[in-house]
Amino acid sequence: MANEPNTDMDNKQITIAIDLGSTSTRVARERAGDRPEVLHVGARSACIPSTAVLKNDGSLLFGDEADDVALNDPRHYLTGFLHLLGTRRPVLGRYAARELVAAFLAWLRDRVMACPDMQGESIGKVVLTCPVCFSQEQQDELLEASAKANLPEVVIVFAPEAVAAAYCARFPDKAFTQCALVVNWGGGAA
């Protein structure tokens, strides 16, 4: 018994929170008992541009690399593709919005796992923010895109609730003594 490996210790599963925004995306991790910590997965900052570029060979570029390419050739540049979920028209040529979001999430998952802070750890659950204006169809397509990106168990949280939860996690002593007004300007809801 003493010689058997402890699989719980060998495989550290953590929760990842992805604030999937229209213009930029942030990723944080939370280990049991620790406060959430923003991961620096972007090339220039903790934020990753939520952008895509369709290259001439048909492949996709995301994030900072997409922004760099778009400076010279903005013809096949797209931002805000998250909000296109639920539409049936193709975006960036042959890609549907769900395929584009799935490819972005898979690319993001690979970037997260390559972080030095993630060495020896695996993702057990993903908390994914979603604009409050999303219809049930858009939420379902976001879950389908997450599954296609091979993300583990995904929980969708609407953006205002995510901000409120983050506020309470960051300032637990103030959580019950102050009220926070959370406004989601993007969806028009308050």
Rosetta silent file (secondary structure, phi, psi, omega in degrees, C-alpha in Angstrom):
SEQUENCE: MANEPNTDMDNKQITIAIDLGSTSTRVARERAGDRPEVLHVGARSACIPSTAVLKNDGSLLFGDEADDVALNDPRHYLTGFLHLLGTRRPVLGRYAARELVAAFLAWLRDRVMACPDMQGESIGKVVLTCPVCFSQEQQDELLEASAKANLPEVVIVFAPEAVAAAYCARFPDKAFTQCALVVNWGGGAA
SCORE:     score description
SCORE:     0.000 S_00000001
   1 L     0.000  -39.941 -177.884    0.000    0.000    0.000 S_00000001
   2 L   -68.795  -23.621 -178.168    2.760    2.440    0.856 S_00000001
   3 L   -88.595   -8.563 -179.162    4.407    1.904   -2.559 S_00000001
   4 L   -72.202  138.932  179.594    1.272    2.665   -4.609 S_00000001
   5 L   -70.105  146.990  176.537    1.359    6.015   -6.376 S_00000001
   6 L   -91.224  102.826 -175.298   -1.033    8.673   -5.185 S_00000001
   7 H   -67.767  -27.546  177.897   -2.905    9.607   -8.336 S_00000001
   8 H   -65.493  -37.368 -179.955   -4.490   12.631   -6.662 S_00000001
   9 H   -78.082  -32.874 -178.424   -1.065   14.113   -6.015 S_00000001
  10 H   -74.221  -30.372 -176.229    0.327   13.132   -9.418 S_00000001
  11 L  -118.568   91.064 -177.620   -2.570   14.627  -11.350 S_00000001
  12 E   -84.429  107.472  178.337   -3.379   18.093  -10.001 S_00000001
  13 E   -95.456  132.183 -178.874   -6.668   19.166  -11.508 S_00000001
  14 E  -125.648  166.989  176.340   -7.517   22.821  -11.246 S_00000001
  15 E   -97.042  134.056  176.618  -10.359   25.072  -12.313 S_00000001
  16 E  -110.783  135.059  174.064   -9.771   27.496  -15.168 S_00000001
  17 E  -111.299  125.201  179.380  -11.916   30.601  -15.642 S_00000001
  18 E  -115.260  115.639  173.785  -12.050   32.028  -19.156 S_00000001
  19 E   -91.186   89.962 -175.686  -13.504   35.497  -19.603 S_00000001
  20 E   -83.015   98.467 -175.798  -14.247   35.116  -23.286 S_00000001
  21 L  -100.156  167.405  179.443  -14.822   38.666  -24.433 S_00000001
  22 L   -67.562  -36.414 -178.035  -15.729   40.225  -27.749 S_00000001
  23 L  -110.772  -29.654  178.241  -12.445   42.116  -28.010 S_00000001
  24 E  -147.860  158.418 -176.359  -10.163   40.446  -25.467 S_00000001
  25 E  -129.561  140.251  174.691   -9.972   37.301  -23.373 S_00000001
  26 E  -123.596  152.446  177.866   -8.431   36.621  -19.961 S_00000001
  27 E  -129.686  135.286  175.146   -7.728   33.331  -18.257 S_00000001
  28 E  -128.992  157.191  176.409   -7.394   32.697  -14.533 S_00000001
  29 E  -123.889  154.899  177.436   -6.767   29.548  -12.565 S_00000001
  30 E  -138.213  121.181  172.813   -7.884   28.508   -9.129 S_00000001
  31 L   -96.019  157.256  179.151   -6.358   25.783   -7.046 S_00000001
  32 L   -55.948  125.218  177.057   -8.147   24.422   -4.001 S_00000001
  33 L    84.995  -11.025 -179.869   -7.694   26.884   -1.151 S_00000001
  34 L  -102.728  156.630  174.129   -5.919   29.530   -3.242 S_00000001
  35 L   -75.542  153.796  177.703   -7.254   32.778   -4.607 S_00000001
  36 L   -59.224  147.226 -177.957   -7.756   32.985   -8.377 S_00000001
  37 E  -133.513  126.509  179.394   -4.647   33.986  -10.307 S_00000001
  38 E   -72.043  130.950  177.287   -4.601   35.534  -13.793 S_00000001
  39 L   -88.842  140.991  178.571   -2.407   33.560  -16.172 S_00000001
  40 L   -95.284   85.399 -177.880   -0.125   35.468  -18.524 S_00000001
  41 L  -102.908   -9.592  178.039   -0.863   33.626  -21.751 S_00000001
  42 L   -81.125  156.846  179.922   -0.775   36.617  -24.090 S_00000001
  43 L   -71.394  -33.426 -175.758    2.373   37.589  -25.950 S_00000001
  44 L  -114.097  -19.704 -179.788    2.223   41.199  -24.748 S_00000001
  45 L  -159.592 -178.470  178.098   -0.086   41.138  -21.711 S_00000001
  46 L   -70.241  -23.981  178.055   -2.410   38.959  -19.665 S_00000001
  47 L   -83.575  141.203  174.830   -5.200   39.810  -22.120 S_00000001
  48 E  -112.736  126.978  176.919   -5.377   37.953  -25.400 S_00000001
  49 E   -59.958  132.285  176.316   -7.110   39.712  -28.287 S_00000001
  50 L   -84.912   69.123 -175.685  -10.267   37.817  -29.271 S_00000001
  51 E  -130.806  156.933  178.739   -9.355   38.105  -32.918 S_00000001
  52 E  -139.890  148.697  174.297   -8.882   35.769  -35.840 S_00000001
  53 E  -131.920  132.324  173.395   -7.231   36.002  -39.241 S_00000001
  54 E   -90.648  115.413 -179.851   -7.794   33.597  -42.112 S_00000001
  55 L   -78.067  165.549 -178.309   -4.431   33.078  -43.789 S_00000001
  56 L   -60.958  -27.911  179.515   -4.074   32.501  -47.536 S_00000001
  57 L   -83.539    3.144  178.055   -3.481   28.770  -46.939 S_00000001
  58 L    90.993   -5.388  178.801   -6.862   28.471  -45.178 S_00000001
  59 L   -85.415  165.244 -177.098   -5.463   28.142  -41.660 S_00000001
  60 E  -108.848  144.415  169.979   -6.425   30.399  -38.776 S_00000001
  61 E  -117.192  145.784 -179.735   -4.321   32.685  -36.615 S_00000001
  62 E  -128.927  165.197  170.210   -5.567   33.979  -33.270 S_00000001
  63 H    65.018 -140.400 -177.415   -4.712   36.569  -30.655 S_00000001
  64 H   -58.658  -38.396  179.973   -1.621   38.739  -30.844 S_00000001
  65 H   -62.870  -39.781  177.868   -0.404   36.925  -33.960 S_00000001
  66 H   -64.930  -42.019  178.134   -3.684   37.698  -35.735 S_00000001
  67 H   -62.100  -40.304  179.953   -3.437   41.359  -34.750 S_00000001
  68 H   -62.874  -44.381  179.148    0.128   41.532  -36.085 S_00000001
  69 H   -65.843  -38.503 -177.118   -0.880   40.056  -39.459 S_00000001
  70 H   -66.608  -22.646  177.270   -3.942   42.315  -39.663 S_00000001
  71 H   -61.148  -35.163 -179.327   -1.751   45.418  -39.453 S_00000001
  72 H   -92.915  -29.456 -176.762   -0.450   44.629  -42.947 S_00000001
  73 L  -147.632   88.724 -175.779   -3.520   42.926  -44.420 S_00000001
  74 H   -82.687    7.301 -174.403   -6.846   43.490  -42.625 S_00000001
  75 H   -62.155  -37.940 -175.926   -9.009   41.850  -45.322 S_00000001
  76 H  -113.136   38.677 -177.456   -9.507   38.537  -43.501 S_00000001
  77 E  -103.036  137.784 -178.441   -9.470   39.899  -39.945 S_00000001
  78 E  -142.406  132.866  171.824  -12.367   39.304  -37.556 S_00000001
  79 E  -128.721  161.966 -178.760  -13.102   40.334  -33.997 S_00000001
  80 L    73.258   20.707 -176.170  -16.296   39.911  -31.982 S_00000001
  81 H   -68.801  -18.369  177.459  -16.881   36.460  -33.481 S_00000001
  82 H   -58.904  -39.858 -178.014  -18.327   35.191  -30.188 S_00000001
  83 H   -72.020   -9.602  178.952  -21.481   37.222  -30.822 S_00000001
  84 H   -83.868   -5.420  176.716  -21.959   35.521  -34.197 S_00000001
  85 L   -57.416  138.350 -178.901  -22.928   32.237  -32.485 S_00000001
  86 L    96.336  -16.949  176.443  -26.428   31.284  -33.544 S_00000001
  87 L   -86.469  154.605 -177.884  -26.115   32.822  -36.995 S_00000001
  88 L  -104.569   -2.095  179.910  -26.005   30.491  -39.961 S_00000001
  89 L   -81.542  144.135  178.577  -23.913   32.599  -42.317 S_00000001
  90 L   -70.624  147.726  175.461  -20.272   31.587  -42.740 S_00000001
  91 E  -120.144  148.794 -176.502  -17.602   33.851  -41.292 S_00000001
  92 L    48.689   55.417  177.433  -14.050   34.087  -42.594 S_00000001
  93 L    77.557 -109.426 -171.237  -14.899   32.132  -45.699 S_00000001
  94 L   -88.108   -7.247 -173.477  -15.740   28.522  -44.932 S_00000001
  95 E   -87.163  134.620  169.299  -15.913   28.729  -41.118 S_00000001
  96 L   -84.740  158.724 -177.426  -19.147   28.867  -39.167 S_00000001
  97 H   -58.944  -39.686 -179.493  -19.055   30.917  -35.969 S_00000001
  98 H   -62.914  -41.229  178.021  -19.259   27.774  -33.788 S_00000001
  99 H   -65.162  -38.587  179.301  -16.230   26.260  -35.588 S_00000001
 100 H   -66.074  -44.179  177.980  -14.325   29.522  -35.193 S_00000001
 101 H   -64.887  -40.535  178.394  -15.098   29.723  -31.448 S_00000001
 102 H   -62.518  -43.531  179.435  -14.139   26.027  -31.044 S_00000001
 103 H   -65.192  -39.770  178.065  -10.830   26.604  -32.838 S_00000001
 104 H   -64.241  -44.264  179.663  -10.145   29.693  -30.689 S_00000001
 105 H   -64.964  -38.512  177.705  -10.918   27.778  -27.467 S_00000001
 106 H   -65.999  -42.535  177.032   -8.676   24.870  -28.530 S_00000001
 107 H   -61.622  -43.391  179.882   -5.865   27.323  -29.357 S_00000001
 108 H   -65.020  -41.646  177.404   -6.418   29.049  -26.006 S_00000001
 109 H   -58.519  -43.760  179.036   -6.396   25.706  -24.144 S_00000001
 110 H   -64.473  -38.925  177.761   -3.029   24.870  -25.723 S_00000001
 111 H   -64.360  -42.111  179.624   -1.646   28.302  -24.747 S_00000001
 112 H   -62.832  -46.171 -176.905   -2.828   27.834  -21.168 S_00000001
 113 H   -68.532  -20.484  178.210   -1.286   24.365  -20.874 S_00000001
 114 L   -84.496   -8.818  179.728    2.032   25.709  -22.219 S_00000001
 115 L   -63.612  140.406  175.631    2.241   28.304  -19.419 S_00000001
 116 H   -58.201  -32.852  179.990    5.052   27.739  -16.928 S_00000001
 117 H   -69.186  -11.932 -176.475    2.467   28.162  -14.132 S_00000001
 118 H  -105.561    2.767 -177.980    0.543   25.141  -15.438 S_00000001
 119 L   -60.953  129.323  179.173    3.393   22.612  -15.535 S_00000001
 120 L    81.400    5.749 -178.875    2.330   19.347  -13.904 S_00000001
 121 E  -119.638  159.656  175.459   -1.312   20.378  -13.686 S_00000001
 122 E  -132.763  159.909 -177.682   -4.407   19.534  -15.690 S_00000001
 123 E   -87.864  123.644  178.236   -7.721   21.269  -16.163 S_00000001
 124 E   -97.369  -33.606 -178.748  -10.567   19.666  -14.241 S_00000001
 125 E  -149.415  149.240  177.214  -13.289   22.246  -14.866 S_00000001
 126 E  -123.339  126.173  171.907  -13.715   25.368  -16.983 S_00000001
 127 E  -100.738  119.018 -173.271  -15.847   28.320  -15.954 S_00000001
 128 E  -116.787  122.658  177.981  -16.649   30.229  -19.135 S_00000001
 129 E   -77.078  151.880 -176.346  -18.183   33.685  -19.122 S_00000001
 130 E  -140.507  136.773  176.588  -20.976   34.403  -21.542 S_00000001
 131 L   -58.029  140.371 -176.599  -22.603   37.740  -22.436 S_00000001
 132 L   -64.149  -21.685 -178.704  -25.896   38.153  -20.564 S_00000001
 133 L   -80.527   -3.017 -177.815  -27.642   38.927  -23.877 S_00000001
 134 L   -65.979  134.755  175.000  -26.946   35.427  -25.234 S_00000001
 135 L   -75.516  170.824  177.330  -29.996   33.425  -26.207 S_00000001
 136 H   -61.823  -36.526  178.230  -30.376   29.795  -25.184 S_00000001
 137 H   -63.006  -42.635  178.825  -29.305   28.805  -28.716 S_00000001
 138 H   -65.722  -39.184  177.052  -26.095   30.848  -28.415 S_00000001
 139 H   -62.983  -43.436  179.107  -25.369   29.314  -24.999 S_00000001
 140 H   -62.835  -41.466  178.994  -25.910   25.815  -26.425 S_00000001
 141 H   -67.390  -32.789  176.149  -23.587   26.568  -29.339 S_00000001
 142 H   -66.442  -40.148  176.193  -20.956   27.870  -26.923 S_00000001
 143 H   -65.362  -40.328  177.489  -21.177   24.583  -24.991 S_00000001
 144 H   -64.412  -41.240  178.040  -20.912   22.622  -28.261 S_00000001
 145 H   -64.301  -37.756  178.143  -17.868   24.676  -29.298 S_00000001
 146 H   -64.642  -41.528  178.230  -16.307   24.001  -25.877 S_00000001
 147 H   -65.961  -40.680  179.285  -16.853   20.257  -26.281 S_00000001
 148 H   -64.922  -28.219  178.118  -15.386   20.361  -29.790 S_00000001
 149 L   -83.648    4.650 -179.895  -12.322   22.132  -28.328 S_00000001
 150 L    60.005   36.751  172.574  -11.928   19.206  -25.893 S_00000001
 151 L   -80.176  143.716  177.282  -12.418   21.337  -22.816 S_00000001
 152 L   -69.372 -161.578 -176.620  -13.343   19.309  -19.726 S_00000001
 153 E   -45.747  123.521 -177.266  -16.520   20.013  -17.763 S_00000001
 154 E  -114.111  132.937  174.372  -17.689   23.513  -18.717 S_00000001
 155 E  -117.675  127.303  178.208  -19.936   25.739  -16.641 S_00000001
 156 E   -93.415  132.886  177.223  -21.292   28.885  -18.275 S_00000001
 157 E  -126.438  134.134  177.528  -21.594   31.973  -16.101 S_00000001
 158 E   -70.200  145.601 -172.590  -23.063   35.240  -17.324 S_00000001
 159 H   -53.174  -46.813 -178.784  -20.561   38.094  -17.324 S_00000001
 160 H   -61.217  -39.367  178.942  -22.172   40.278  -14.604 S_00000001
 161 H   -66.232  -36.085  179.089  -22.352   37.369  -12.165 S_00000001
 162 H   -64.406  -41.456  178.653  -18.721   36.505  -12.938 S_00000001
 163 H   -65.057  -43.316  179.710  -17.633   40.071  -12.151 S_00000001
 164 H   -63.297  -41.742  178.750  -19.635   40.062   -8.923 S_00000001
 165 H   -64.966  -41.137  178.938  -18.139   36.707   -7.897 S_00000001
 166 H   -64.460  -38.321  178.531  -14.631   37.955   -8.696 S_00000001
 167 H   -62.012  -44.578 -179.071  -15.262   41.079   -6.628 S_00000001
 168 H   -68.580  -34.072  178.105  -16.324   38.989   -3.645 S_00000001
 169 H   -70.104  -35.753 -177.806  -13.337   36.653   -4.062 S_00000001
 170 H   -77.415  -35.693 -177.897  -10.951   39.604   -4.245 S_00000001
 171 L  -127.465   65.340 -174.977  -12.508   41.549   -1.349 S_00000001
 172 L   -61.582  -29.049  179.990  -14.221   38.964    0.887 S_00000001
 173 L   -70.445  -22.937 -179.859  -14.209   41.333    3.868 S_00000001
 174 L   -97.423   -7.392 -171.734  -16.257   43.868    1.876 S_00000001
 175 L   -58.192  -35.304 -176.734  -18.603   41.361    0.249 S_00000001
 176 L  -103.713   -2.291 -179.428  -21.322   41.796    2.874 S_00000001
 177 L  -107.655  -10.581  179.529  -20.693   45.435    3.787 S_00000001
 178 L  -130.911  153.873  173.511  -20.803   46.977    0.327 S_00000001
 179 L  -108.637  140.718  178.938  -23.056   46.678   -2.686 S_00000001
 180 L  -115.625  130.820  174.802  -21.539   46.605   -6.151 S_00000001
 181 L   -90.728  119.871 -178.577  -23.389   47.802   -9.223 S_00000001
 182 L  -111.480  123.002 -178.098  -22.451   45.580  -12.141 S_00000001
 183 L  -119.703  130.778  174.655  -23.315   46.832  -15.612 S_00000001
 184 E  -104.200   94.328 -177.123  -22.886   44.838  -18.809 S_00000001
 185 L   -65.708  -32.632 -176.648  -22.681   47.565  -21.429 S_00000001
 186 L   -62.754  -39.001 -176.138  -22.222   45.103  -24.274 S_00000001
 187 L   -96.372   -5.137 -179.955  -25.590   43.399  -23.826 S_00000001
 188 L    77.560    9.909  179.833  -27.517   46.452  -22.746 S_00000001
 189 E  -105.133  151.397  178.432  -28.466   44.832  -19.453 S_00000001
 190 L  -126.598    0.000    0.000  -27.721   46.214  -16.004 S_00000001
